[in-house]
Amino acid sequence: MIPKAEIHCHLEGSIPPKLAVELAERNGLILPPNLFDEKGHYAWKDFWSFLDSYDRVCTALKKARDFRDVIYSYLAGAAREGAVYVEMFCSPERPAALGISYTSWLEALAQGIDDARREFGIVGRIIIICIRHLGPERAEAMVRAMLAEPHPYVVGFGMGGDEAKFAPVDFAPAYRLAHDNGYGCTVHAGEVVGPESVWAAIRDLPVTRIGHGVRSADDPALMEELARRGVVLEVCPGSNVALGLYPDRASHPLHRLIAAGVRVTLNSDDPPFFHTTLGAEYDLAGLDEGQLAAIARTTIEASFADEATRRQLLERISP
Ligand code: ADE
Ligand code: ZN
């Protein structure tokens, strides 16, 4: 099995329908109607209804332990597919809404990470992620909370949500604060909005990675700039095809980005929503073993884990 690594996967977006049902039952909660389609898959039809569906699956969560179980279950499955490292996007907005403190939430996540490490050898880390459409004030408050209670597994800061809302520059104070305090930074851009969104992100935010960024392929000058700066794209082809950005994998720009010299990684984003897994992304990328091994190495190099951890992981995947 080719060793794999992943740096773009959303915590609640990794919950398979079966686990959502189990968690809801355990918590005595009733899941919202129409969460699933007739086949038992998550029901959504476009990017915005996907974001809505994402919010609705979160209603299965109630206790800190639920977050432990979600990250543990994802890491266990990824390890079975050959993953040695996963960086998970985790939003403190969800636990806060449930009255779970930031510390108890992180302790629960760390427990899941430690259990998965002990049982499967996989290394997990956390990126704290703000939600773009909730605005810059919430983002800055989130960074302040992250700085007030540092945790060794929290290695970075990022932003997801509705890319059409606000502009990267609005979030510059939050990002500056995270970056100046040593956190690696990434941002979703160039997914539902075109290259101008990626230009703005690399101009206004201290990011070394872009979440998705695939729409950069529409602009040769942007691809050249990304290659020149060594900016890494967290590419999620299955997600992009499922959300209708491209009609199929054959028209996805992954290969064009690689040909232009852009550093890319392969990721699953919200795997059960998009009927994919990290293993499927590697299998369906249309790349040979050498190229896939190079992608796994780029993923570790671009990760926000400390240098010693990155060195150990690189030795593990290419001894
Ligand atoms: N949150 C979860 N998945 C996302 C995606 N693909 N784009 C933006 N925000 C997200
Ligand atoms: Zn994402």
Tab-separated table of C-alpha atoms and ligand atoms in Angstrom:
chain	number	residue	atom	x	y	z
A	1	MET	CA	0.000	0.000	0.000
A	2	ILE	CA	1.318	3.455	-0.914
A	3	PRO	CA	1.906	5.540	2.236
A	4	LYS	CA	-0.458	8.485	2.335
A	5	ALA	CA	-0.940	11.711	4.263
A	6	GLU	CA	-3.702	14.280	4.362
A	7	ILE	CA	-3.902	17.945	5.350
A	8	HIS	CA	-7.460	18.878	4.331
A	9	CYS	CA	-10.274	17.035	6.070
A	10	HIS	CA	-13.076	18.581	8.134
A	11	LEU	CA	-13.817	16.947	11.479
A	12	GLU	CA	-17.628	16.883	11.300
A	13	GLY	CA	-17.454	16.380	7.536
A	14	SER	CA	-15.748	13.050	8.214
A	15	ILE	CA	-18.730	11.564	10.097
A	16	PRO	CA	-20.217	8.664	8.110
A	17	PRO	CA	-24.053	8.445	8.199
A	18	LYS	CA	-23.846	5.293	10.341
A	19	LEU	CA	-21.788	7.079	13.001
A	20	ALA	CA	-24.141	10.094	12.912
A	21	VAL	CA	-27.063	7.756	13.656
A	22	GLU	CA	-25.149	5.990	16.438
A	23	LEU	CA	-24.116	9.268	18.071
A	24	ALA	CA	-27.632	10.699	17.873
A	25	GLU	CA	-29.098	7.538	19.426
A	26	ARG	CA	-26.511	7.477	22.169
A	27	ASN	CA	-27.274	11.121	22.943
A	28	GLY	CA	-31.041	10.687	22.810
A	29	LEU	CA	-31.239	13.154	19.913
A	30	ILE	CA	-33.373	13.077	16.817
A	31	LEU	CA	-31.522	13.903	13.606
A	32	PRO	CA	-33.131	16.568	11.408
A	33	PRO	CA	-35.546	15.299	8.761
A	34	ASN	CA	-34.170	15.026	5.205
A	35	LEU	CA	-30.590	14.665	6.413
A	36	PHE	CA	-30.326	11.463	4.367
A	37	ASP	CA	-31.554	10.566	0.897
A	38	GLU	CA	-33.390	7.346	0.059
A	39	LYS	CA	-30.061	5.487	-0.222
A	40	GLY	CA	-28.994	6.602	3.255
A	41	HIS	CA	-26.426	9.094	1.931
A	42	TYR	CA	-26.290	12.716	3.062
A	43	ALA	CA	-28.769	14.730	1.007
A	44	TRP	CA	-27.624	18.030	-0.562
A	45	LYS	CA	-27.696	19.503	-4.047
A	46	ASP	CA	-25.203	22.357	-4.290
A	47	PHE	CA	-22.415	24.015	-2.318
A	48	TRP	CA	-24.774	26.004	-0.074
A	49	SER	CA	-27.082	23.100	0.683
A	50	PHE	CA	-23.945	21.049	1.380
A	51	LEU	CA	-22.864	23.639	4.000
A	52	ASP	CA	-26.371	23.406	5.443
A	53	SER	CA	-26.251	19.619	5.482
A	54	TYR	CA	-22.851	19.850	7.226
A	55	ASP	CA	-24.448	21.967	9.962
A	56	ARG	CA	-27.276	19.469	10.314
A	57	VAL	CA	-25.016	16.449	10.825
A	58	CYS	CA	-23.445	18.369	13.708
A	59	THR	CA	-26.736	18.035	15.584
A	60	ALA	CA	-25.724	14.413	16.366
A	61	LEU	CA	-22.971	15.743	18.641
A	62	LYS	CA	-23.536	16.593	22.266
A	63	LYS	CA	-20.648	15.637	24.540
A	64	ALA	CA	-16.875	16.102	24.455
A	65	ARG	CA	-16.544	12.321	24.095
A	66	ASP	CA	-18.435	12.467	20.780
A	67	PHE	CA	-15.651	14.588	19.298
A	68	ARG	CA	-13.107	12.029	20.539
A	69	ASP	CA	-15.030	9.249	18.831
A	70	VAL	CA	-15.319	11.168	15.557
A	71	ILE	CA	-11.609	11.925	15.224
A	72	TYR	CA	-10.629	8.440	16.424
A	73	SER	CA	-12.934	6.776	13.943
A	74	TYR	CA	-11.640	8.906	11.056
A	75	LEU	CA	-7.983	8.326	11.927
A	76	ALA	CA	-8.547	4.572	12.317
A	77	GLY	CA	-10.137	4.368	8.842
A	78	ALA	CA	-7.443	6.531	7.246
A	79	ALA	CA	-4.706	4.396	8.829
A	80	ARG	CA	-6.331	1.275	7.343
A	81	GLU	CA	-5.970	2.929	3.928
A	82	GLY	CA	-2.267	3.579	4.509
A	83	ALA	CA	-2.322	7.097	5.973
A	84	VAL	CA	0.541	7.921	8.335
A	85	TYR	CA	-0.514	11.514	9.045
A	86	VAL	CA	-3.769	13.482	9.056
A	87	GLU	CA	-4.247	17.148	9.859
A	88	MET	CA	-7.884	17.704	10.751
A	89	PHE	CA	-9.804	20.983	10.393
A	90	CYS	CA	-11.612	21.467	13.702
A	91	SER	CA	-13.955	24.353	14.432
A	92	PRO	CA	-14.409	25.427	18.072
A	93	GLU	CA	-17.774	26.950	17.037
A	94	ARG	CA	-19.546	23.570	17.402
A	95	PRO	CA	-18.428	22.640	20.924
A	96	ALA	CA	-18.955	26.258	22.051
A	97	ALA	CA	-22.587	26.083	20.896
A	98	LEU	CA	-22.984	22.910	22.970
A	99	GLY	CA	-21.513	24.504	26.096
A	100	ILE	CA	-18.334	22.390	25.907
A	101	SER	CA	-15.263	24.406	26.928
A	102	TYR	CA	-12.387	24.840	24.473
A	103	THR	CA	-10.084	22.917	26.840
A	104	SER	CA	-12.403	19.920	27.315
A	105	TRP	CA	-13.005	19.780	23.567
A	106	LEU	CA	-9.258	19.779	22.831
A	107	GLU	CA	-8.630	17.163	25.524
A	108	ALA	CA	-11.264	14.920	23.927
A	109	LEU	CA	-9.746	15.374	20.459
A	110	ALA	CA	-6.261	14.715	21.854
A	111	GLN	CA	-7.557	11.520	23.466
A	112	GLY	CA	-8.863	10.322	20.099
A	113	ILE	CA	-5.559	11.228	18.439
A	114	ASP	CA	-3.546	9.408	21.136
A	115	ASP	CA	-5.751	6.296	20.970
A	116	ALA	CA	-5.449	6.132	17.167
A	117	ARG	CA	-1.680	6.623	17.378
A	118	ARG	CA	-1.322	3.831	19.913
A	119	GLU	CA	-3.536	1.395	18.014
A	120	PHE	CA	-2.708	2.211	14.390
A	121	GLY	CA	0.525	4.233	14.418
A	122	ILE	CA	-1.130	7.184	12.644
A	123	VAL	CA	-0.145	10.709	13.696
A	124	GLY	CA	-2.955	13.276	13.962
A	125	ARG	CA	-2.807	17.037	14.392
A	126	ILE	CA	-5.414	19.814	14.600
A	127	ILE	CA	-5.944	22.979	12.573
A	128	ILE	CA	-8.316	25.415	14.192
A	129	ILE	CA	-10.664	26.635	11.517
A	130	CYS	CA	-12.941	29.660	11.476
A	131	ILE	CA	-16.058	29.918	9.351
A	132	ARG	CA	-15.853	32.669	6.757
A	133	HIS	CA	-19.529	33.582	6.574
A	134	LEU	CA	-19.598	34.125	10.357
A	135	GLY	CA	-17.283	37.109	9.844
A	136	PRO	CA	-13.889	38.502	10.911
A	137	GLU	CA	-14.738	39.287	14.557
A	138	ARG	CA	-15.536	35.649	15.305
A	139	ALA	CA	-12.326	34.644	13.499
A	140	GLU	CA	-10.177	36.962	15.588
A	141	ALA	CA	-11.842	35.874	18.829
A	142	MET	CA	-11.095	32.287	17.823
A	143	VAL	CA	-7.400	33.018	17.318
A	144	ARG	CA	-7.250	34.780	20.694
A	145	ALA	CA	-8.780	31.709	22.380
A	146	MET	CA	-6.304	29.465	20.543
A	147	LEU	CA	-3.383	31.599	21.744
A	148	ALA	CA	-4.700	31.771	25.308
A	149	GLU	CA	-4.747	27.971	25.627
A	150	PRO	CA	-2.009	26.486	23.474
A	151	HIS	CA	-2.034	22.735	22.904
A	152	PRO	CA	0.813	20.718	21.338
A	153	TYR	CA	-1.530	19.117	18.788
A	154	VAL	CA	-2.921	22.448	17.565
A	155	VAL	CA	-0.522	23.385	14.795
A	156	GLY	CA	-2.331	25.750	12.489
A	157	PHE	CA	-5.141	28.132	11.659
A	158	GLY	CA	-7.477	28.069	8.673
A	159	MET	CA	-10.818	29.194	7.284
A	160	GLY	CA	-13.644	27.379	5.487
A	161	GLY	CA	-17.244	28.342	4.856
A	162	ASP	CA	-18.814	30.442	2.129
A	163	GLU	CA	-16.002	31.794	-0.043
A	164	ALA	CA	-18.300	34.398	-1.604
A	165	LYS	CA	-18.725	36.199	1.751
A	166	PHE	CA	-16.237	38.855	2.959
A	167	ALA	CA	-12.728	39.201	1.484
A	168	PRO	CA	-9.443	37.656	2.668
A	169	VAL	CA	-8.206	41.104	3.738
A	170	ASP	CA	-11.042	41.280	6.302
A	171	PHE	CA	-9.460	38.323	8.072
A	172	ALA	CA	-5.882	39.657	7.878
A	173	PRO	CA	-5.786	40.702	11.587
A	174	ALA	CA	-6.844	37.206	12.715
A	175	TYR	CA	-4.345	35.513	10.381
A	176	ARG	CA	-1.531	37.913	11.297
A	177	LEU	CA	-2.050	37.100	14.974
A	178	ALA	CA	-1.952	33.342	14.336
A	179	HIS	CA	1.054	33.593	12.008
A	180	ASP	CA	3.058	35.905	14.285
A	181	ASN	CA	2.583	33.415	17.100
A	182	GLY	CA	4.050	30.562	15.073
A	183	TYR	CA	0.944	28.868	13.662
A	184	GLY	CA	0.918	27.666	10.061
A	185	CYS	CA	-1.881	29.222	8.009
A	186	THR	CA	-4.152	28.008	5.232
A	187	VAL	CA	-7.403	29.277	3.723
A	188	HIS	CA	-10.120	27.864	1.466
A	189	ALA	CA	-9.945	29.787	-1.821
A	190	GLY	CA	-10.395	29.097	-5.513
A	191	GLU	CA	-13.080	26.491	-4.901
A	192	VAL	CA	-16.458	28.114	-5.617
A	193	VAL	CA	-14.898	31.489	-6.551
A	194	GLY	CA	-12.339	31.892	-9.359
A	195	PRO	CA	-8.626	32.783	-9.477
A	196	GLU	CA	-9.208	36.301	-8.083
A	197	SER	CA	-10.025	34.683	-4.740
A	198	VAL	CA	-6.632	32.914	-4.695
A	199	TRP	CA	-4.797	36.090	-5.764
A	200	ALA	CA	-6.440	37.955	-2.863
A	201	ALA	CA	-5.603	35.163	-0.412
A	202	ILE	CA	-1.887	35.060	-1.271
A	203	ARG	CA	-1.707	38.856	-1.384
A	204	ASP	CA	-3.497	39.580	1.898
A	205	LEU	CA	-2.951	36.558	4.158
A	206	PRO	CA	0.246	34.924	5.495
A	207	VAL	CA	-0.633	31.526	4.046
A	208	THR	CA	1.723	28.812	2.763
A	209	ARG	CA	-1.178	26.630	1.603
A	210	ILE	CA	-4.522	27.095	-0.116
A	211	GLY	CA	-7.525	24.873	0.550
A	212	HIS	CA	-8.593	23.630	-2.909
A	213	GLY	CA	-7.152	26.470	-5.034
A	214	VAL	CA	-8.030	24.425	-8.127
A	215	ARG	CA	-9.612	27.382	-9.915
A	216	SER	CA	-6.035	28.744	-10.183
A	217	ALA	CA	-5.804	26.498	-13.244
A	218	ASP	CA	-8.030	29.066	-15.044
A	219	ASP	CA	-5.181	31.602	-14.832
A	220	PRO	CA	-1.680	30.678	-16.130
A	221	ALA	CA	-0.096	33.717	-14.419
A	222	LEU	CA	-1.508	32.574	-11.088
A	223	MET	CA	-0.210	29.028	-11.537
A	224	GLU	CA	3.203	30.526	-12.303
A	225	GLU	CA	3.050	32.657	-9.159
A	226	LEU	CA	1.985	29.705	-6.967
A	227	ALA	CA	4.828	27.614	-8.401
A	228	ARG	CA	7.322	30.463	-7.892
A	229	ARG	CA	6.275	30.956	-4.261
A	230	GLY	CA	6.011	27.214	-3.555
A	231	VAL	CA	2.438	27.634	-2.279
A	232	VAL	CA	0.901	24.191	-1.724
A	233	LEU	CA	-2.632	23.405	-2.890
A	234	GLU	CA	-4.786	21.090	-0.790
A	235	VAL	CA	-6.519	19.491	-3.759
A	236	CYS	CA	-9.686	17.437	-3.173
A	237	PRO	CA	-10.772	16.124	-6.605
A	238	GLY	CA	-13.654	13.943	-5.351
A	239	SER	CA	-15.135	16.904	-3.474
A	240	ASN	CA	-14.760	19.192	-6.498
A	241	VAL	CA	-16.476	16.727	-8.833
A	242	ALA	CA	-19.260	15.970	-6.314
A	243	LEU	CA	-19.926	19.700	-5.871
A	244	GLY	CA	-20.118	20.109	-9.652
A	245	LEU	CA	-17.042	22.313	-10.143
A	246	TYR	CA	-15.979	19.832	-12.841
A	247	PRO	CA	-18.173	17.277	-14.610
A	248	ASP	CA	-15.792	14.366	-13.949
A	249	ARG	CA	-12.296	13.466	-12.768
A	250	ALA	CA	-10.960	13.548	-16.336
A	251	SER	CA	-11.753	17.286	-16.587
A	252	HIS	CA	-10.339	18.058	-13.128
A	253	PRO	CA	-7.238	20.329	-13.344
A	254	LEU	CA	-5.020	18.227	-11.014
A	255	HIS	CA	-2.719	17.175	-13.861
A	256	ARG	CA	-2.567	20.677	-15.348
A	257	LEU	CA	-1.557	22.111	-11.966
A	258	ILE	CA	1.197	19.495	-11.646
A	259	ALA	CA	2.390	20.190	-15.202
A	260	ALA	CA	2.595	23.911	-14.345
A	261	GLY	CA	4.910	23.095	-11.432
A	262	VAL	CA	2.373	23.875	-8.683
A	263	ARG	CA	2.925	21.849	-5.491
A	264	VAL	CA	-0.184	19.742	-4.875
A	265	THR	CA	-1.481	17.339	-2.258
A	266	LEU	CA	-4.453	14.938	-2.378
A	267	ASN	CA	-7.200	15.128	0.231
A	268	SER	CA	-10.735	13.947	0.977
A	269	ASP	CA	-12.360	17.191	2.368
A	270	ASP	CA	-15.684	15.789	3.700
A	271	PRO	CA	-15.395	12.163	2.558
A	272	PRO	CA	-18.841	10.616	3.241
A	273	PHE	CA	-20.602	13.692	1.820
A	274	PHE	CA	-18.676	13.300	-1.418
A	275	HIS	CA	-18.556	9.493	-1.551
A	276	THR	CA	-14.798	9.401	-1.320
A	277	THR	CA	-11.919	8.475	0.987
A	278	LEU	CA	-8.239	9.385	1.037
A	279	GLY	CA	-7.474	5.955	-0.435
A	280	ALA	CA	-9.960	6.551	-3.281
A	281	GLU	CA	-8.343	9.933	-4.017
A	282	TYR	CA	-4.948	8.253	-4.417
A	283	ASP	CA	-6.435	5.380	-6.453
A	284	LEU	CA	-8.413	7.616	-8.809
A	285	ALA	CA	-5.868	10.433	-9.297
A	286	GLY	CA	-4.528	8.948	-12.532
A	287	LEU	CA	-0.945	9.214	-11.250
A	288	ASP	CA	1.768	6.551	-11.080
A	289	GLU	CA	3.289	5.230	-7.850
A	290	GLY	CA	6.267	7.569	-8.035
A	291	GLN	CA	4.012	10.608	-8.456
A	292	LEU	CA	1.787	9.486	-5.576
A	293	ALA	CA	4.819	8.979	-3.339
A	294	ALA	CA	5.951	12.504	-4.243
A	295	ILE	CA	2.510	13.831	-3.306
A	296	ALA	CA	2.671	12.104	0.083
A	297	ARG	CA	6.101	13.697	0.661
A	298	THR	CA	4.818	17.148	-0.346
A	299	THR	CA	1.923	16.668	2.080
A	300	ILE	CA	4.257	16.002	5.005
A	301	GLU	CA	6.562	18.866	3.984
A	302	ALA	CA	3.595	21.260	3.794
A	303	SER	CA	2.084	20.055	7.049
A	304	PHE	CA	2.169	22.320	10.075
A	305	ALA	CA	3.589	19.654	12.401
A	306	ASP	CA	6.886	20.506	14.102
A	307	GLU	CA	10.110	19.775	12.259
A	308	ALA	CA	11.056	16.636	14.212
A	309	THR	CA	7.625	15.080	13.545
A	310	ARG	CA	7.847	15.940	9.852
A	311	ARG	CA	11.345	14.444	9.627
A	312	GLN	CA	10.210	11.194	11.303
A	313	LEU	CA	7.191	10.943	8.998
A	314	LEU	CA	9.289	11.563	5.901
A	315	GLU	CA	11.663	8.790	6.961
A	316	ARG	CA	8.700	6.514	7.540
A	317	ILE	CA	7.197	7.038	4.086
A	318	SER	CA	10.459	6.979	2.110
A	319	PRO	CA	13.022	5.039	4.128
B	1	ADE	N1	-16.511	23.315	5.097
B	1	ADE	C1	-16.510	21.992	4.965
B	1	ADE	N2	-16.203	21.631	3.693
B	1	ADE	C2	-15.991	22.783	3.008
B	1	ADE	C3	-15.654	23.096	1.675
B	1	ADE	N3	-15.436	22.141	0.753
B	1	ADE	N4	-15.551	24.377	1.331
B	1	ADE	C4	-15.753	25.346	2.240
B	1	ADE	N5	-16.070	25.107	3.506
B	1	ADE	C5	-16.187	23.837	3.898
B	2	ZN	ZN	-12.582	21.948	2.888
